[in-house]
Coordinates of N, CA and C in Angstrom, one line a residue:
M1 N 22.3 -6.2 3.8 CA 21.5 -7.5 4.0 C 22.2 -8.6 3.2
N2 N 22.4 -9.7 3.8 CA 23.1 -10.8 3.2 C 22.1 -11.6 2.3
D3 N 22.7 -12.6 1.5 CA 21.9 -13.3 0.5 C 20.7 -14.0 1.2
D4 N 21.0 -14.7 2.3 CA 19.9 -15.4 3.0 C 18.8 -14.5 3.5
A5 N 19.2 -13.3 4.0 CA 18.1 -12.4 4.5 C 17.4 -11.8 3.3
S6 N 18.0 -11.6 2.2 CA 17.3 -11.1 1.0 C 16.3 -12.1 0.5
L7 N 16.7 -13.4 0.5 CA 15.8 -14.5 0.0 C 14.6 -14.6 1.0
D8 N 14.9 -14.5 2.3 CA 13.8 -14.5 3.3 C 12.8 -13.4 3.1
L9 N 13.4 -12.2 2.8 CA 12.5 -11.0 2.6 C 11.6 -11.2 1.3
A10 N 12.3 -11.7 0.3 CA 11.5 -12.0 -1.0 C 10.4 -13.0 -0.8
A11 N 10.7 -14.0 0.0 CA 9.7 -15.0 0.3 C 8.5 -14.4 1.1
L12 N 8.8 -13.6 2.1 CA 7.8 -12.9 2.9 C 6.9 -12.0 2.0
M13 N 7.6 -11.2 1.1 CA 6.9 -10.3 0.2 C 5.9 -11.1 -0.7
C14 N 6.4 -12.3 -1.2 CA 5.5 -13.1 -2.0 C 4.3 -13.6 -1.2
S15 N 4.6 -14.0 0.1 CA 3.5 -14.5 0.9 C 2.5 -13.4 1.2
R16 N 3.0 -12.1 1.3 CA 2.0 -11.0 1.5 C 1.2 -10.8 0.3
L17 N 1.8 -10.9 -0.9 CA 1.1 -10.7 -2.1 C 0.0 -11.8 -2.3
C18 N 0.4 -13.0 -2.0 CA -0.6 -14.1 -2.2 C -1.7 -14.0 -1.2
H19 N -1.4 -13.6 0.1 CA -2.4 -13.4 1.1 C -3.4 -12.3 0.7
D20 N -2.9 -11.2 0.1 CA -3.8 -10.1 -0.2 C -4.6 -10.5 -1.5
M21 N -4.1 -11.3 -2.4 CA -4.8 -11.7 -3.6 C -5.8 -12.8 -3.4
L22 N -5.7 -13.6 -2.3 CA -6.5 -14.8 -2.1 C -8.0 -14.5 -2.1
S23 N -8.4 -13.4 -1.4 CA -9.8 -13.1 -1.2 C -10.4 -12.7 -2.6
P24 N -9.9 -11.7 -3.3 CA -10.6 -11.4 -4.6 C -10.5 -12.5 -5.6
V25 N -9.4 -13.2 -5.7 CA -9.3 -14.3 -6.7 C -10.3 -15.5 -6.2
G26 N -10.3 -15.7 -4.9 CA -11.3 -16.7 -4.5 C -12.7 -16.4 -4.8
A27 N -13.0 -15.1 -4.6 CA -14.4 -14.6 -5.0 C -14.7 -14.8 -6.5
L28 N -13.7 -14.6 -7.3 CA -13.8 -14.9 -8.7 C -14.2 -16.3 -9.0
S29 N -13.4 -17.2 -8.3 CA -13.7 -18.6 -8.5 C -15.1 -19.0 -8.0
N30 N -15.5 -18.5 -6.9 CA -16.8 -18.8 -6.4 C -17.9 -18.3 -7.3
G31 N -17.7 -17.1 -7.8 CA -18.7 -16.5 -8.7 C -18.9 -17.3 -10.0
L32 N -17.8 -17.8 -10.5 CA -17.8 -18.6 -11.7 C -18.6 -19.9 -11.5
E33 N -18.3 -20.5 -10.3 CA -19.0 -21.8 -9.9 C -20.5 -21.5 -9.8
L34 N -20.9 -20.4 -9.1 CA -22.3 -20.1 -9.0 C -23.0 -19.8 -10.3
L35 N -22.2 -19.1 -11.2 CA -22.8 -18.8 -12.5 C -23.0 -20.0 -13.4
A36 N -22.1 -21.0 -13.2 CA -22.3 -22.2 -14.0 C -23.5 -23.0 -13.7
D37 N -23.9 -22.9 -12.4 CA -25.1 -23.7 -11.9 C -26.4 -23.0 -11.8
E38 N -26.3 -21.7 -12.0 CA -27.5 -20.8 -11.8 C -28.3 -20.6 -13.1
T39 N -29.6 -20.7 -13.0 CA -30.4 -20.5 -14.2 C -31.3 -19.3 -14.0
D40 N -31.6 -18.8 -12.8 CA -32.4 -17.7 -12.5 C -31.7 -16.4 -13.0
P41 N -32.4 -15.6 -13.9 CA -31.8 -14.4 -14.5 C -31.3 -13.4 -13.4
Q42 N -32.1 -13.2 -12.4 CA -31.7 -12.3 -11.3 C -30.5 -12.7 -10.6
M43 N -30.4 -14.0 -10.3 CA -29.3 -14.5 -9.6 C -28.0 -14.5 -10.4
R44 N -28.2 -14.7 -11.7 CA -27.1 -14.7 -12.7 C -26.5 -13.2 -12.7
E45 N -27.5 -12.3 -12.7 CA -27.0 -10.9 -12.7 C -26.2 -10.6 -11.4
Q46 N -26.6 -11.1 -10.3 CA -25.9 -10.9 -9.1 C -24.5 -11.5 -9.1
C47 N -24.4 -12.7 -9.8 CA -23.2 -13.4 -9.9 C -22.2 -12.6 -10.8
M48 N -22.8 -12.0 -11.9 CA -22.0 -11.1 -12.7 C -21.5 -9.9 -12.0
D49 N -22.3 -9.3 -11.1 CA -21.9 -8.2 -10.3 C -20.7 -8.6 -9.4
L50 N -20.8 -9.8 -8.8 CA -19.7 -10.3 -7.9 C -18.5 -10.5 -8.7
L51 N -18.6 -11.0 -9.9 CA -17.4 -11.2 -10.8 C -16.8 -9.9 -11.2
E52 N -17.6 -9.0 -11.5 CA -17.1 -7.6 -11.9 C -16.3 -7.0 -10.8
Q53 N -16.9 -7.0 -9.6 CA -16.3 -6.4 -8.4 C -15.0 -7.1 -8.0
S54 N -15.0 -8.4 -8.1 CA -13.8 -9.2 -7.7 C -12.7 -8.9 -8.7
A55 N -13.0 -8.9 -10.0 CA -12.0 -8.6 -11.1 C -11.4 -7.2 -10.9
R56 N -12.3 -6.2 -10.6 CA -11.8 -4.9 -10.4 C -10.9 -4.8 -9.1
T57 N -11.3 -5.5 -8.1 CA -10.4 -5.5 -6.9 C -9.1 -6.1 -7.1
S58 N -9.1 -7.2 -7.9 CA -7.8 -7.9 -8.2 C -6.9 -7.0 -9.0
T59 N -7.5 -6.4 -10.0 CA -6.7 -5.5 -10.9 C -6.1 -4.3 -10.1
D60 N -6.9 -3.7 -9.2 CA -6.4 -2.6 -8.4 C -5.3 -3.1 -7.5
K61 N -5.4 -4.2 -6.9 CA -4.3 -4.7 -6.0 C -3.1 -5.0 -6.8
L62 N -3.2 -5.6 -8.0 CA -2.0 -5.9 -8.8 C -1.3 -4.6 -9.2
K63 N -2.1 -3.6 -9.6 CA -1.5 -2.3 -9.9 C -0.7 -1.7 -8.7
F64 N -1.3 -1.9 -7.5 CA -0.6 -1.4 -6.3 C 0.7 -2.2 -6.2
F65 N 0.7 -3.5 -6.2 CA 1.8 -4.3 -6.0 C 2.9 -4.0 -7.0
R66 N 2.5 -3.7 -8.2 CA 3.5 -3.4 -9.3 C 4.3 -2.2 -8.9
L67 N 3.7 -1.1 -8.5 CA 4.4 0.1 -8.2 C 5.0 0.1 -6.8
A68 N 4.3 -0.5 -5.8 CA 4.8 -0.4 -4.4 C 5.8 -1.5 -4.1
F69 N 5.8 -2.6 -4.7 CA 6.7 -3.7 -4.4 C 7.7 -4.0 -5.5
G70 N 7.3 -3.8 -6.8 CA 8.0 -4.3 -7.9 C 9.0 -3.3 -8.5
A71 N 9.6 -3.7 -9.6 CA 10.6 -2.8 -10.3 C 9.9 -1.7 -11.1
A72 N 8.6 -1.8 -11.2 CA 7.9 -0.7 -11.9 C 8.4 -0.5 -13.3
G73 N 8.6 -1.6 -14.1 CA 9.1 -1.5 -15.4 C 8.2 -0.6 -16.3
G74 N 8.8 0.2 -17.1 CA 8.1 1.1 -18.0 C 8.1 2.5 -17.5
F75 N 8.6 2.7 -16.2 CA 8.8 4.0 -15.6 C 10.2 4.3 -15.6
G76 N 10.6 5.6 -15.7 CA 12.0 6.0 -15.5 C 12.3 6.2 -14.0
E77 N 13.3 7.0 -13.8 CA 13.7 7.3 -12.4 C 12.7 8.1 -11.7
M78 N 11.8 8.8 -12.5 CA 10.8 9.6 -11.9 C 9.4 9.1 -12.3
V79 N 8.5 9.0 -11.4 CA 7.2 8.5 -11.6 C 6.1 9.5 -11.5
E80 N 5.1 9.6 -12.4 CA 4.1 10.5 -12.3 C 3.3 10.3 -11.0
V81 N 3.1 11.4 -10.3 CA 2.3 11.4 -9.1 C 0.9 10.9 -9.3
S82 N 0.3 11.2 -10.5 CA -1.0 10.7 -10.9 C -1.1 9.2 -10.9
E83 N 0.0 8.5 -11.2 CA 0.0 7.0 -11.1 C -0.2 6.5 -9.7
A84 N 0.6 7.1 -8.8 CA 0.4 6.7 -7.4 C -1.0 7.1 -6.8
K85 N -1.4 8.3 -7.2 CA -2.8 8.7 -6.7 C -3.9 7.8 -7.2
S86 N -3.8 7.4 -8.5 CA -4.8 6.5 -9.1 C -4.8 5.2 -8.3
V87 N -3.6 4.6 -8.0 CA -3.6 3.3 -7.3 C -4.2 3.4 -5.9
I88 N -3.8 4.4 -5.2 CA -4.4 4.6 -3.8 C -5.9 4.9 -3.8
D89 N -6.3 5.7 -4.7 CA -7.7 6.1 -4.8 C -8.5 4.8 -5.1
S90 N -8.0 3.9 -5.9 CA -8.7 2.7 -6.2 C -8.9 1.8 -5.0
L91 N -7.8 1.7 -4.2 CA -7.8 0.9 -3.0 C -8.8 1.6 -2.0
V92 N -8.8 2.9 -1.9 CA -9.7 3.6 -1.0 C -11.2 3.3 -1.4
A93 N -11.4 3.3 -2.7 CA -12.8 3.1 -3.2 C -13.3 1.7 -2.8
N94 N -12.4 0.7 -2.7 CA -12.7 -0.6 -2.3 C -12.9 -0.7 -0.7
A95 N -12.4 0.3 0.0 CA -12.5 0.3 1.5 C -13.9 0.8 1.9
K96 N -14.2 0.7 3.1 CA -15.5 1.2 3.6 C -15.3 2.5 4.4
R97 N -16.1 3.4 4.0 CA -16.2 4.7 4.7 C -14.9 5.4 4.9
V98 N -14.1 5.4 3.9 CA -12.8 6.1 4.0 C -12.7 7.1 2.8
E99 N -12.2 8.3 3.2 CA -12.0 9.4 2.2 C -10.6 9.7 2.1
A100 N -10.0 9.9 0.9 CA -8.6 10.3 0.7 C -8.5 11.7 0.3
H101 N -7.5 12.4 0.9 CA -7.3 13.8 0.6 C -5.8 13.9 0.2
W102 N -5.5 14.6 -0.9 CA -4.1 14.7 -1.4 C -3.6 16.1 -1.3
A103 N -2.3 16.3 -1.0 CA -1.6 17.6 -1.1 C -0.2 17.3 -1.6
M104 N -0.1 17.4 -2.9 CA 1.1 17.1 -3.6 C 1.6 18.3 -4.4
D105 N 2.9 18.7 -4.2 CA 3.3 19.9 -4.9 C 4.2 19.6 -6.1
A106 N 4.3 18.3 -6.5 CA 5.1 18.0 -7.6 C 4.3 17.0 -8.6
A107 N 4.6 17.1 -9.8 CA 4.0 16.2 -10.8 C 4.6 14.9 -10.9
K108 N 5.9 14.8 -10.5 CA 6.6 13.6 -10.5 C 7.4 13.5 -9.2
L109 N 7.7 12.2 -8.8 CA 8.5 11.9 -7.6 C 9.5 10.8 -8.0
P110 N 10.7 10.8 -7.3 CA 11.6 9.7 -7.6 C 10.9 8.3 -7.3
K111 N 11.4 7.3 -8.0 CA 10.7 6.0 -8.0 C 10.7 5.4 -6.6
D112 N 11.8 5.5 -5.8 CA 11.8 5.0 -4.5 C 10.9 5.7 -3.6
A113 N 10.8 7.1 -3.8 CA 9.9 7.9 -3.0 C 8.4 7.4 -3.2
V114 N 8.1 7.1 -4.4 CA 6.8 6.6 -4.7 C 6.5 5.3 -4.0
K115 N 7.5 4.4 -4.0 CA 7.3 3.1 -3.3 C 7.0 3.4 -1.8
V116 N 7.8 4.3 -1.2 CA 7.6 4.6 0.2 C 6.2 5.2 0.4
L117 N 5.9 6.2 -0.4 CA 4.5 6.8 -0.3 C 3.4 5.8 -0.4
L118 N 3.5 4.9 -1.4 CA 2.4 3.9 -1.6 C 2.3 3.0 -0.4
N119 N 3.4 2.5 0.1 CA 3.4 1.6 1.2 C 2.9 2.3 2.5
L120 N 3.4 3.5 2.8 CA 2.9 4.3 3.9 C 1.4 4.5 3.8
A121 N 0.9 4.8 2.6 CA -0.6 5.0 2.5 C -1.3 3.8 2.7
H122 N -0.8 2.6 2.2 CA -1.5 1.4 2.4 C -1.5 0.9 3.8
I123 N -0.4 1.1 4.5 CA -0.3 0.8 6.0 C -1.4 1.7 6.7
A124 N -1.4 2.9 6.4 CA -2.4 3.8 7.0 C -3.8 3.4 6.7
L125 N -4.1 3.1 5.5 CA -5.4 2.7 5.1 C -5.9 1.5 5.8
E126 N -5.0 0.5 6.0 CA -5.4 -0.7 6.7 C -5.8 -0.5 8.2
T127 N -5.3 0.7 8.8 CA -5.6 1.0 10.2 C -7.1 1.5 10.3
L128 N -7.7 1.9 9.3 CA -9.0 2.6 9.4 C -10.1 1.6 9.3
V129 N -10.2 0.7 10.3 CA -11.1 -0.4 10.2 C -12.6 0.0 10.4
R130 N -12.8 1.2 10.9 CA -14.2 1.8 11.0 C -14.3 3.0 10.2
G131 N -13.5 3.2 9.2 CA -13.6 4.3 8.3 C -12.8 5.5 8.9
G132 N -12.8 6.6 8.1 CA -12.1 7.8 8.5 C -11.5 8.5 7.3
S133 N -10.5 9.3 7.6 CA -9.8 10.1 6.6 C -8.4 9.7 6.4
L134 N -8.0 9.7 5.1 CA -6.6 9.4 4.8 C -6.0 10.6 4.1
D135 N -5.1 11.3 4.7 CA -4.5 12.5 4.2 C -3.0 12.2 3.7
I136 N -2.7 12.5 2.5 CA -1.4 12.1 1.9 C -0.8 13.4 1.3
G137 N 0.4 13.7 1.7 CA 1.1 14.8 1.2 C 2.6 14.5 0.9
A138 N 3.1 15.2 -0.1 CA 4.5 15.0 -0.4 C 5.0 16.3 -1.1
E139 N 6.3 16.6 -0.9 CA 6.9 17.8 -1.6 C 8.4 17.5 -1.7
M140 N 9.0 18.1 -2.7 CA 10.4 18.1 -2.9 C 11.0 19.4 -2.6
R141 N 11.9 19.5 -1.7 CA 12.6 20.7 -1.3 C 13.9 20.5 -0.7
S142 N 14.8 21.4 -0.9 CA 16.2 21.3 -0.3 C 16.8 20.0 -0.5
G143 N 16.6 19.4 -1.7 CA 17.3 18.2 -2.0 C 16.7 16.9 -1.4
N144 N 15.5 17.1 -0.8 CA 14.8 15.9 -0.1 C 13.4 15.8 -0.7
T145 N 12.9 14.6 -0.6 CA 11.5 14.3 -0.8 C 10.9 14.1 0.6
E146 N 9.9 14.9 1.0 CA 9.3 14.7 2.3 C 7.9 14.2 2.1
I147 N 7.5 13.2 2.8 CA 6.2 12.5 2.7 C 5.6 12.4 4.1
V148 N 4.3 12.8 4.1 CA 3.5 12.6 5.3 C 2.2 12.0 5.0
V149 N 1.8 10.9 5.7 CA 0.5 10.3 5.6 C -0.1 10.2 6.9
R150 N -1.4 10.6 7.0 CA -2.1 10.7 8.3 C -3.4 9.9 8.1
A151 N -3.7 9.0 9.0 CA -4.9 8.3 9.1 C -5.6 8.7 10.3
S152 N -6.9 9.1 10.2 CA -7.6 9.6 11.4 C -9.0 9.0 11.3
G153 N -9.5 8.5 12.5 CA -10.9 7.9 12.5 C -11.2 7.5 13.9
P154 N -12.4 6.9 14.0 CA -12.9 6.5 15.4 C -12.1 5.3 16.0
K155 N -11.4 4.5 15.2 CA -10.6 3.5 15.7 C -9.4 3.3 14.8
I156 N -8.2 3.4 15.4 CA -7.0 3.1 14.6 C -6.4 1.8 15.0
A157 N -6.4 0.8 14.1 CA -5.9 -0.5 14.4 C -4.5 -0.6 13.9
F158 N -3.5 -0.2 14.6 CA -2.1 -0.2 14.2 C -1.3 -1.2 15.0
D159 N -0.6 -2.1 14.4 CA 0.3 -3.0 15.0 C 1.7 -2.3 15.1
E160 N 2.1 -2.0 16.3 CA 3.3 -1.2 16.5 C 4.6 -2.0 16.1
T161 N 4.4 -3.3 15.9 CA 5.5 -4.1 15.3 C 5.8 -3.6 13.9
I162 N 4.8 -3.1 13.2 CA 5.0 -2.5 11.9 C 5.8 -1.2 12.1
G163 N 5.5 -0.5 13.1 CA 6.2 0.8 13.4 C 7.7 0.5 13.7
K164 N 7.9 -0.6 14.4 CA 9.3 -0.9 14.6 C 10.1 -1.3 13.3
A165 N 9.3 -2.0 12.4 CA 9.9 -2.3 11.1 C 10.2 -1.0 10.3
L166 N 9.3 -0.1 10.4 CA 9.5 1.2 9.7 C 10.7 1.9 10.1
Q167 N 11.0 1.9 11.4 CA 12.1 2.6 12.0 C 13.4 1.7 12.0
G168 N 13.4 0.5 11.4 CA 14.5 -0.3 11.4 C 14.9 -1.0 12.7
D169 N 13.9 -1.1 13.6 CA 14.1 -1.6 15.0 C 13.7 -3.0 15.1
L170 N 13.2 -3.7 14.0 CA 12.8 -5.0 14.1 C 13.8 -6.0 13.5
A171 N 14.2 -6.9 14.3 CA 15.3 -7.9 13.8 C 14.8 -8.7 12.6
A172 N 15.7 -9.0 11.7 CA 15.3 -9.8 10.5 C 14.6 -11.1 10.9
R173 N 15.0 -11.7 12.0 CA 14.4 -13.0 12.3 C 13.0 -12.9 12.8
D174 N 12.6 -11.6 13.2 CA 11.2 -11.4 13.7 C 10.3 -10.9 12.6
L175 N 10.8 -10.8 11.4 CA 9.9 -10.3 10.3 C 8.8 -11.3 9.9
S176 N 7.7 -10.8 9.4 CA 6.6 -11.6 9.0 C 6.1 -11.1 7.7
S177 N 5.2 -11.7 7.0 CA 4.6 -11.2 5.8 C 3.9 -9.9 6.1
R178 N 3.4 -9.7 7.3 CA 2.7 -8.4 7.6 C 3.7 -7.3 7.8
T179 N 4.9 -7.5 8.3 CA 5.9 -6.4 8.5 C 6.9 -6.3 7.4
A180 N 6.9 -7.2 6.5 CA 7.9 -7.2 5.4 C 7.9 -5.9 4.5
P181 N 6.7 -5.4 4.1 CA 6.7 -4.2 3.3 C 7.3 -3.0 4.1
A182 N 7.0 -2.9 5.4 CA 7.5 -1.8 6.2 C 9.1 -2.0 6.2
H183 N 9.5 -3.2 6.4 CA 11.0 -3.4 6.4 C 11.6 -3.1 5.1
M184 N 10.9 -3.4 4.0 CA 11.5 -3.1 2.7 C 11.7 -1.6 2.5
I185 N 10.6 -0.8 2.8 CA 10.8 0.7 2.6 C 11.7 1.3 3.6
A186 N 11.9 0.7 4.8 CA 12.9 1.1 5.7 C 14.3 0.9 5.1
M187 N 14.5 -0.2 4.3 CA 15.8 -0.4 3.6 C 16.0 0.6 2.5
L188 N 14.9 0.9 1.8 CA 15.0 1.9 0.8 C 15.4 3.3 1.3
A189 N 14.8 3.6 2.5 CA 15.1 4.9 3.1 C 16.6 4.9 3.6
E190 N 17.0 3.8 4.2 CA 18.4 3.8 4.7 C 19.4 3.9 3.5
R191 N 19.1 3.2 2.4 CA 20.0 3.2 1.3 C 20.1 4.6 0.7
S192 N 19.1 5.4 0.8 CA 19.2 6.8 0.3 C 19.8 7.8 1.3
G193 N 20.0 7.3 2.5 CA 20.4 8.2 3.6 C 19.3 8.9 4.3
G194 N 18.1 8.5 4.1 CA 16.9 9.1 4.8 C 16.4 8.2 5.9
G195 N 15.2 8.5 6.3 CA 14.6 7.7 7.4 C 13.1 7.8 7.4
L196 N 12.5 6.9 8.2 CA 11.0 6.9 8.3 C 10.7 7.0 9.8
Q197 N 9.5 7.5 10.1 CA 9.1 7.6 11.5 C 7.5 7.5 11.6
Y198 N 7.0 7.3 12.8 CA 5.6 7.2 13.0 C 5.2 7.8 14.3
Q199 N 4.0 8.2 14.4 CA 3.5 8.7 15.7 C 2.0 8.2 15.8
L200 N 1.7 7.5 16.9 CA 0.4 6.9 17.1 C -0.3 7.6 18.2
G201 N -1.5 8.1 17.9 CA -2.4 8.8 18.9 C -3.6 8.0 19.1
E202 N -4.5 8.5 19.9 CA -5.8 7.8 20.2 C -6.7 7.6 19.0
D203 N -6.7 8.7 18.2 CA -7.6 8.6 17.0 C -6.9 9.0 15.7
A204 N -5.5 8.9 15.7 CA -4.8 9.2 14.5 C -3.4 8.5 14.5
L205 N -3.0 8.2 13.3 CA -1.7 7.7 13.0 C -1.0 8.6 12.0
V206 N 0.2 9.0 12.3 CA 1.0 9.8 11.3 C 2.2 9.1 11.0
L207 N 2.4 8.9 9.7 CA 3.6 8.3 9.1 C 4.4 9.3 8.3
G208 N 5.7 9.3 8.5 CA 6.5 10.3 7.7 C 7.8 9.7 7.2
A209 N 8.3 10.4 6.1 CA 9.6 10.0 5.5 C 10.3 11.2 5.0
V210 N 11.6 11.2 5.1 CA 12.5 12.2 4.5 C 13.5 11.4 3.7
L211 N 13.5 11.6 2.4 CA 14.4 10.8 1.5 C 15.2 11.8 0.6
P212 N 16.5 11.8 0.8 CA 17.4 12.6 -0.1 C 17.2 12.2 -1.5
Q213 N 17.1 13.1 -2.4 CA 16.9 12.9 -3.8 C 18.2 12.3 -4.4
P214 N 18.0 11.4 -5.4 CA 19.2 10.9 -6.1 C 20.0 12.0 -6.7
E215 N 21.3 11.9 -6.7 CA 22.2 13.0 -7.1 C 21.8 13.6 -8.5
G216 N 21.5 12.7 -9.4 CA 21.2 13.2 -10.7 C 19.9 14.0 -10.8
L217 N 19.1 13.9 -9.8 CA 17.8 14.6 -9.8 C 17.8 15.9 -9.0
I218 N 18.9 16.2 -8.3 CA 19.0 17.4 -7.5 C 19.4 18.6 -8.4
G219 N 18.8 19.7 -8.2 CA 19.2 20.9 -8.9 C 18.0 21.5 -9.7

């Protein structure tokens, strides 16, 4: 990727972050305005509940962005699976009628694998517009990290443009803030010599990744 394309991707990622944070931060602002003008004790209590919920949602999203998009400072080359699980479980808790199920056979995963896992889980979670199940699994074997994420429910709302970005089939000029995260993890997978794939059915979406482990971690 050349410098211009890298700058464009960074701008799109920033746009995505701002878009996702606008709702909870806006709710915080609205709650504070209501609280300033409200004198009824019951209404003030409701305002405080709104502020608490919005603050929690904002915090959960920022924790996700830090691990899924950022450099994840403070972590080494391996990241505790519990960190990734905590982040996704928080997002699931903020969703409606979604249950998450985990099948992880390692306590730690390579940092890039965690980024891929988090982004695949987030993509899958967003497709469950009427609720459903989010199944997330990962294992390290034969020098690879293998990741599978499955979303199943009564309606799967998946933009296959995101699928094209995951598989590296979307031209850089066609990227948007919606497809930028998928493009980013496709680049991570390509850099490691691995790949991503997806399969969309009537009531399920399966996302997968195979990522060779960094040389220093094999063995």
